[in-house]
Coordinates of C-alpha atoms and ligand atoms in Angstrom, one line a residue:
M1 CA 0.0 0.0 0.0
L2 CA 1.2 3.4 -0.9
L3 CA 1.3 6.2 1.9
R4 CA 2.1 9.9 2.1
R5 CA 2.7 12.2 5.1
A6 CA -0.4 14.1 5.9
H7 CA -0.1 17.8 4.8
N8 CA -1.7 19.3 7.8
I9 CA 0.6 18.4 10.7
V10 CA 2.8 20.5 13.0
C11 CA 5.4 19.2 15.4
Y12 CA 6.6 20.9 18.6
W13 CA 8.2 20.3 22.0
L14 CA 5.8 20.3 25.0
D15 CA 6.9 19.7 28.5
G16 CA 10.0 17.8 27.2
S17 CA 8.0 15.6 24.8
F18 CA 8.3 15.8 21.0
V19 CA 4.6 16.2 20.0
I20 CA 3.0 15.7 16.6
Q21 CA -0.4 17.0 15.8
N22 CA -2.8 16.5 12.9
Y23 CA -4.9 19.7 13.1
L24 CA -7.4 18.5 10.6
T25 CA -8.3 15.3 12.7
G26 CA -7.5 16.7 16.1
T27 CA -5.1 13.9 16.8
Q28 CA -2.2 14.7 18.8
I29 CA 0.6 12.2 20.3
S30 CA 4.0 12.5 21.6
L31 CA 6.7 10.6 19.5
A32 CA 10.3 9.4 19.6
T33 CA 12.1 12.0 17.5
G34 CA 13.4 9.2 15.3
A35 CA 9.7 8.8 13.9
A36 CA 10.1 12.3 12.5
D37 CA 12.9 10.7 10.2
I38 CA 10.2 8.0 9.2
L39 CA 7.7 10.7 8.4
A40 CA 10.3 12.5 6.3
A41 CA 10.6 9.5 4.1
F42 CA 6.7 9.8 3.0
T43 CA 6.8 13.2 1.3
D44 CA 5.6 11.3 -1.9
W45 CA 3.5 8.4 -2.3
T46 CA 5.8 5.7 -0.9
S47 CA 5.2 2.0 -0.1
E48 CA 6.0 0.8 3.4
E49 CA 8.9 -1.4 2.2
D50 CA 10.5 1.3 0.2
A51 CA 10.4 3.5 3.4
V52 CA 11.8 0.8 5.5
S53 CA 14.7 0.1 3.1
A54 CA 15.7 3.8 3.3
F55 CA 16.6 3.1 7.0
P56 CA 19.2 0.2 6.9
D57 CA 20.3 1.2 10.5
Y58 CA 16.8 0.7 11.9
D59 CA 15.4 -2.7 12.7
P60 CA 12.9 -3.4 9.9
E61 CA 10.2 -4.9 12.1
S62 CA 10.2 -1.8 14.4
C63 CA 10.3 0.4 11.5
R64 CA 7.2 -1.3 9.8
A65 CA 5.4 -1.1 13.3
A66 CA 6.2 2.6 13.5
V67 CA 4.9 3.1 9.9
R68 CA 1.6 1.2 10.8
Q69 CA 1.2 3.2 14.0
L70 CA 1.8 6.6 12.2
H71 CA -0.8 5.5 9.5
S72 CA -3.4 4.4 12.2
Y73 CA -3.0 7.7 13.9
G74 CA -3.6 9.6 10.5
F75 CA -0.2 11.1 10.2
L76 CA 0.3 8.9 7.1
V77 CA -2.6 8.7 4.7
A78 CA -3.5 6.2 2.0
P79 CA -4.8 7.5 -1.4
D80 CA -8.4 6.7 -0.5
E81 CA -8.0 8.6 2.8
S82 CA -6.4 11.7 1.6
E83 CA -9.3 13.6 0.2
R84 CA -10.0 16.0 3.2
D85 CA -6.3 16.3 3.8
D86 CA -5.6 17.4 0.3
R87 CA -8.6 19.8 0.2
L88 CA -7.6 21.6 3.4
A89 CA -4.0 22.0 2.2
E90 CA -5.4 23.3 -1.1
H91 CA -7.9 25.9 0.2
W92 CA -5.7 27.0 3.3
Q93 CA -2.5 26.9 1.3
T94 CA -1.5 30.6 1.8
W95 CA -2.6 30.7 5.4
S96 CA -0.8 27.4 6.4
P97 CA 0.4 26.2 8.7
E98 CA -0.3 29.2 11.1
A99 CA -3.9 30.2 10.6
A100 CA -5.0 26.6 9.6
A101 CA -3.4 25.1 12.7
L102 CA -5.1 27.8 14.9
H103 CA -8.5 27.4 13.3
F104 CA -8.5 23.6 12.9
S105 CA -7.1 22.7 16.3
S106 CA -9.3 25.0 18.1
K107 CA -12.4 23.5 16.3
H108 CA -12.9 20.7 18.7
A109 CA -14.4 22.9 21.5
D110 CA -15.0 21.3 24.8
Y111 CA -17.9 23.1 26.3
T112 CA -18.1 20.9 29.4
E113 CA -18.2 22.6 32.8
S114 CA -14.9 22.5 34.6
P115 CA -15.8 22.7 38.4
E116 CA -12.0 23.1 39.3
I117 CA -11.9 26.4 37.6
N118 CA -14.7 27.5 39.8
D119 CA -12.9 26.1 42.8
E120 CA -9.7 28.1 41.8
F121 CA -11.7 31.2 41.5
R122 CA -13.4 30.7 44.9
A123 CA -10.0 30.0 46.4
G124 CA -8.9 33.5 45.0
K125 CA -6.9 32.5 41.9
R126 CA -8.3 35.1 39.6
S127 CA -6.9 37.8 37.6
A128 CA -7.8 41.5 38.1
L129 CA -10.8 42.6 35.9
F130 CA -9.5 46.2 35.4
K131 CA -6.3 47.9 34.7
H132 CA -5.3 51.3 36.1
Y133 CA -2.2 53.4 36.3
P134 CA -2.5 54.9 39.6
D135 CA 0.6 57.2 39.4
A136 CA -0.5 58.6 36.0
D137 CA -1.8 62.2 35.6
R138 CA -5.4 61.8 34.6
I139 CA -8.5 63.6 33.4
L140 CA -11.8 62.6 34.8
L141 CA -14.2 62.7 31.8
P142 CA -17.5 64.5 31.9
R143 CA -20.4 62.3 32.3
V144 CA -22.7 63.9 29.8
P145 CA -25.4 61.6 28.4
P146 CA -25.7 62.0 24.8
D147 CA -28.7 64.0 23.6
L148 CA -29.2 61.5 20.9
D149 CA -32.2 59.9 19.3
A150 CA -30.3 58.8 16.2
P151 CA -32.6 56.3 14.3
F152 CA -31.1 52.9 14.2
V153 CA -31.6 51.9 10.7
G154 CA -30.3 55.3 9.5
T155 CA -27.1 55.1 11.6
L156 CA -26.5 51.5 10.3
Y157 CA -26.7 52.4 6.9
R158 CA -24.8 55.7 7.2
R159 CA -21.9 54.0 8.8
R160 CA -19.0 54.2 6.5
T161 CA -15.2 53.8 6.8
H162 CA -13.8 57.4 6.8
R163 CA -10.1 58.0 5.8
S164 CA -10.1 61.8 5.7
F165 CA -10.9 64.1 8.6
R166 CA -11.2 67.8 9.5
R167 CA -8.5 69.2 11.7
T168 CA -11.2 70.7 13.9
A169 CA -11.0 69.5 17.7
L170 CA -13.6 67.0 18.9
P171 CA -15.9 68.4 21.5
L172 CA -14.8 67.0 24.9
T173 CA -18.4 65.6 25.3
R174 CA -18.3 63.7 22.1
L175 CA -15.0 62.0 22.9
S176 CA -16.3 61.2 26.5
Q177 CA -19.6 59.9 25.2
L178 CA -17.8 57.8 22.6
L179 CA -15.5 56.2 25.1
A180 CA -18.3 55.7 27.8
M181 CA -20.8 54.2 25.2
V182 CA -18.2 51.7 23.7
F183 CA -15.8 50.8 26.4
G184 CA -17.4 51.9 29.7
P185 CA -19.8 49.7 31.8
S186 CA -23.3 49.3 31.0
E187 CA -24.2 47.3 34.0
F188 CA -22.6 44.8 36.3
L189 CA -23.9 41.2 36.8
D190 CA -23.3 38.7 39.6
G191 CA -21.0 36.0 38.1
Q192 CA -21.4 33.8 41.2
D193 CA -17.9 32.2 41.8
F194 CA -16.5 34.7 39.4
G195 CA -17.7 37.7 41.4
A196 CA -19.1 40.9 39.9
L197 CA -18.6 41.2 36.1
M198 CA -18.9 44.1 34.0
K199 CA -21.2 44.4 30.9
R200 CA -20.6 46.8 28.0
T201 CA -22.9 47.8 25.2
S202 CA -21.0 44.9 23.0
A203 CA -21.6 41.5 23.6
A204 CA -18.5 39.7 25.0
G205 CA -17.9 36.0 25.1
G206 CA -17.5 35.0 28.8
A207 CA -18.1 38.6 30.1
R208 CA -14.4 38.7 31.1
Q209 CA -14.0 42.1 29.5
E210 CA -10.4 41.2 28.6
L211 CA -10.0 44.2 26.1
E212 CA -8.4 47.4 27.2
A213 CA -8.5 50.8 25.3
Y214 CA -5.5 53.0 24.9
V215 CA -6.6 56.4 23.6
A216 CA -4.3 58.6 21.4
V217 CA -5.8 61.9 21.4
F218 CA -4.7 64.6 19.0
A219 CA -7.5 67.0 18.7
A220 CA -9.9 67.2 21.4
E221 CA -11.2 70.3 23.4
G222 CA -9.8 70.3 26.9
V223 CA -7.5 67.2 26.4
A224 CA -3.8 67.8 25.9
P225 CA -2.5 65.8 22.9
G226 CA -0.9 62.4 24.1
L227 CA -1.4 58.8 24.6
Y228 CA -3.6 57.8 27.5
H229 CA -5.1 54.6 29.0
Y230 CA -9.0 54.7 29.4
N231 CA -9.7 53.9 32.9
V232 CA -13.1 52.1 32.5
L233 CA -14.2 52.3 36.2
E234 CA -13.2 56.0 36.7
H235 CA -14.2 57.2 33.2
S236 CA -10.9 58.8 33.1
L237 CA -7.9 59.2 30.7
E238 CA -4.6 58.3 32.4
L239 CA -1.7 60.1 30.7
L240 CA 1.1 57.6 29.5
D241 CA 3.0 59.8 26.9
D242 CA 2.4 63.5 26.4
G243 CA 4.8 63.2 23.3
F244 CA 2.8 60.8 21.3
T245 CA 2.2 62.3 17.9
R246 CA -0.1 61.8 14.9
E247 CA 3.0 61.0 12.8
Q248 CA 4.0 58.2 15.3
A249 CA 0.4 56.8 15.4
A250 CA 0.3 56.8 11.6
H251 CA 3.7 55.2 11.5
L252 CA 2.6 52.4 13.9
C253 CA -0.4 51.8 11.7
C254 CA 1.8 51.2 8.5
D255 CA 1.6 54.9 7.5
Q256 CA -2.0 55.1 6.9
T257 CA -3.1 58.7 6.5
A258 CA -6.5 58.1 8.0
I259 CA -4.7 57.5 11.4
G260 CA -2.6 60.6 10.6
E261 CA -5.6 62.8 10.3
A262 CA -8.2 61.3 12.9
A263 CA -8.9 63.2 16.0
M264 CA -8.3 60.3 18.2
T265 CA -7.1 56.7 17.7
V266 CA -7.9 53.8 20.0
F267 CA -5.5 50.9 20.4
V268 CA -7.6 47.9 21.7
T269 CA -5.3 45.3 23.5
G270 CA -6.3 42.0 25.0
V271 CA -5.2 40.9 28.4
I272 CA -4.7 37.3 28.0
E273 CA -4.9 36.0 31.7
R274 CA -8.2 37.8 32.2
M275 CA -9.6 35.2 29.6
S276 CA -7.3 32.2 30.0
S277 CA -7.9 32.1 33.7
K278 CA -11.4 31.0 33.1
Y279 CA -11.4 29.7 29.6
R280 CA -8.4 27.2 29.1
A281 CA -9.3 25.8 25.6
P282 CA -7.4 27.7 22.7
R283 CA -10.8 28.4 21.3
A284 CA -11.0 31.2 23.7
Y285 CA -8.5 33.0 21.5
R286 CA -11.0 33.1 18.8
V287 CA -13.7 34.5 21.1
M288 CA -11.2 37.2 22.2
L289 CA -10.9 38.2 18.5
T290 CA -14.5 38.0 17.8
N291 CA -15.0 40.3 21.0
A292 CA -12.7 42.9 19.6
G293 CA -14.7 42.7 16.4
H294 CA -17.8 43.5 18.1
L295 CA -16.2 46.5 20.1
G296 CA -15.1 47.7 16.7
Q297 CA -18.5 47.6 15.2
T298 CA -20.1 49.3 18.4
F299 CA -17.4 51.9 18.0
A300 CA -18.2 52.5 14.3
L301 CA -22.0 52.7 14.9
T302 CA -21.7 55.0 18.0
A303 CA -19.2 57.3 16.3
T304 CA -21.6 57.6 13.3
A305 CA -24.6 58.3 15.6
L306 CA -22.4 61.1 17.3
G307 CA -21.8 62.6 13.8
L308 CA -18.2 61.3 13.7
G309 CA -16.4 59.3 11.1
P310 CA -15.0 55.9 12.1
F311 CA -12.0 54.0 10.9
Q312 CA -10.6 50.7 11.8
T313 CA -7.4 48.7 10.9
L314 CA -5.6 45.6 11.5
A315 CA -2.6 46.8 9.7
F316 CA -0.1 47.9 12.3
R317 CA 3.4 47.2 13.4
D318 CA 2.6 45.0 16.5
E319 CA 5.7 45.1 18.4
E320 CA 6.5 48.7 17.8
A321 CA 2.9 49.6 18.8
E322 CA 3.0 47.5 21.9
D323 CA 6.2 49.2 23.0
A324 CA 4.7 52.6 22.4
L325 CA 1.8 51.4 24.7
G326 CA 4.0 50.0 27.1
V327 CA 2.6 46.6 27.0
D328 CA 4.7 43.7 26.7
G329 CA 2.9 42.0 23.8
I330 CA 2.7 38.7 25.5
G331 CA 0.5 38.9 28.7
E332 CA -1.2 41.8 26.9
T333 CA -1.3 42.1 23.1
L334 CA -2.5 44.7 20.6
L335 CA -5.5 43.4 18.6
Y336 CA -7.2 46.1 16.8
V337 CA -6.8 49.9 16.1
L338 CA -9.9 52.2 15.8
A339 CA -10.1 55.9 14.9
A340 CA -12.5 58.7 14.7
G341 CA -12.7 62.3 13.7
L342 CA -15.0 64.9 12.5
P343 CA -15.6 63.8 8.9
D344 CA -14.0 66.0 6.2
E345 CA -16.8 65.2 3.8
E346 CA -18.9 62.1 3.1
P347 CA -16.5 59.3 2.2
E348 CA -15.8 59.3 -1.6
T349 CA -18.8 58.1 -3.4
E350 CA -18.3 54.7 -4.5
Y351 CA -20.2 54.2 -7.7
G352 CA -23.1 51.8 -7.6
A353 CA -22.2 48.4 -9.4
D354 CA -23.8 48.3 -12.9
L355 CA -24.4 45.6 -15.2
D356 CA -20.8 45.5 -16.4
A357 CA -19.5 45.3 -12.7
F358 CA -21.6 42.4 -12.1
R359 CA -20.2 40.7 -15.3
R360 CA -16.8 41.1 -13.8
A361 CA -17.7 39.5 -10.7
D362 CA -18.0 35.7 -10.1
L363 CA -21.3 35.6 -8.3
Y364 CA -21.3 31.8 -8.0
P365 CA -18.7 29.1 -8.0
G366 CA -17.9 27.3 -11.2
Ligands
FMN1 C1 -11.0 44.3 10.6 C2 -11.0 45.4 9.6 C3 -9.7 45.9 9.0 C4 -9.6 47.0 8.1 N1 -8.5 47.4 7.8 C5 -8.5 48.5 7.0 C6 -7.1 49.2 6.7 O1 -6.2 48.7 7.1 N2 -7.2 50.2 5.9 C7 -8.3 50.7 5.4 O2 -8.2 51.8 4.7 N3 -9.5 50.1 5.6 C8 -9.7 49.1 6.4 N4 -10.8 48.6 6.8 C9 -12.1 49.0 6.2 C10 -12.6 48.4 5.1 O3 -11.8 48.5 4.0 C11 -14.0 48.8 4.8 O4 -14.8 48.5 5.8 C12 -14.6 48.2 3.6 O5 -13.8 48.6 2.5 C13 -16.2 48.5 3.4 O6 -16.4 49.9 3.5 P1 -17.3 50.5 4.6 O7 -16.7 50.2 5.9 O8 -17.5 51.9 4.1 O9 -18.6 49.9 4.4 C14 -11.0 47.5 7.7 C15 -12.2 47.1 8.1 C16 -12.1 46.0 9.0 C17 -13.6 45.6 9.6

């Protein structure tokens, strides 16, 4: 029988063991490192005997046994077993192995309750829910409820990504309302063993509120330009760097002019332990990214309703930006960058798709 190495495997060291994982099937075992040599012999379709003969120094019987075991675990596949493996490798080719390994290995979610996590929380092993900079200079923001009755449907359809802004300063109340409505608490719930938990206007898987907001203010009435941390509980801006400039922000976001022109930019980070202390499965990472997306959409809709133009980007220089924020990029990592300002004009009209545009699009496969 011919066999070939599965395409969708990754190997790594874990606690002293050499681990091989097929992220399509979810199978993960620890291996003797010599088994990696055997797998290396199966890049192309190869018979067991040809592979065994490639290792004259190995005992042929144990070599055969290893081949059969690797096959039974799905690290080697026969032609009639390779269809899904081939399909994944083809469809995810340019994203493999990084994104494919993350996505597929976090597919097999375990939703069972883990009482030991509740026990740990009860015993006090929890991570702080809020971050603050007690020694920083701060501005306590006004708590002015927005005098808004923006129609929902109109706001939804008016939301557009803006890339050009007026240099006029944002009214302080607008900045304050935007931060409060997107990042501030809407209420607190009793999470039982997990204590009081904050809710925001955006849904957040697990309500751990692992996302922090660092606000670079460039043009807002009553707020000196600089980089601040938004203190959620105080509704304040804690000054981190009064020399932080538009040019720096634009540079950190790969020189995008929208960031260079916006009145304010929000760097959204995720505090890993706040999430991982409760959710141990790697799928929680996906939840965290999705939570950031929710905050981004709420930011865009709220900015629109307040008469501001929103912008968002994932194009940023991660490590440089994390350095600028003063976070280590490991325990707390940058996930998303949002910005807003007074719109220069309506975003450039994009022409409606005409018959010719539809002809140029592939509407359906095949
Ligand atoms: C996650 C995400 C990342 C984006 N990144 C960028 C970006 O780096 N630069 C940019 O100009 N627009 C960026 N955009 C804006 C999209 O290009 C825009 O949403 C899309 O063209 C649709 O236009 P609309 O938002 O006006 O409806 C991003 C949007 C999202 C949701």
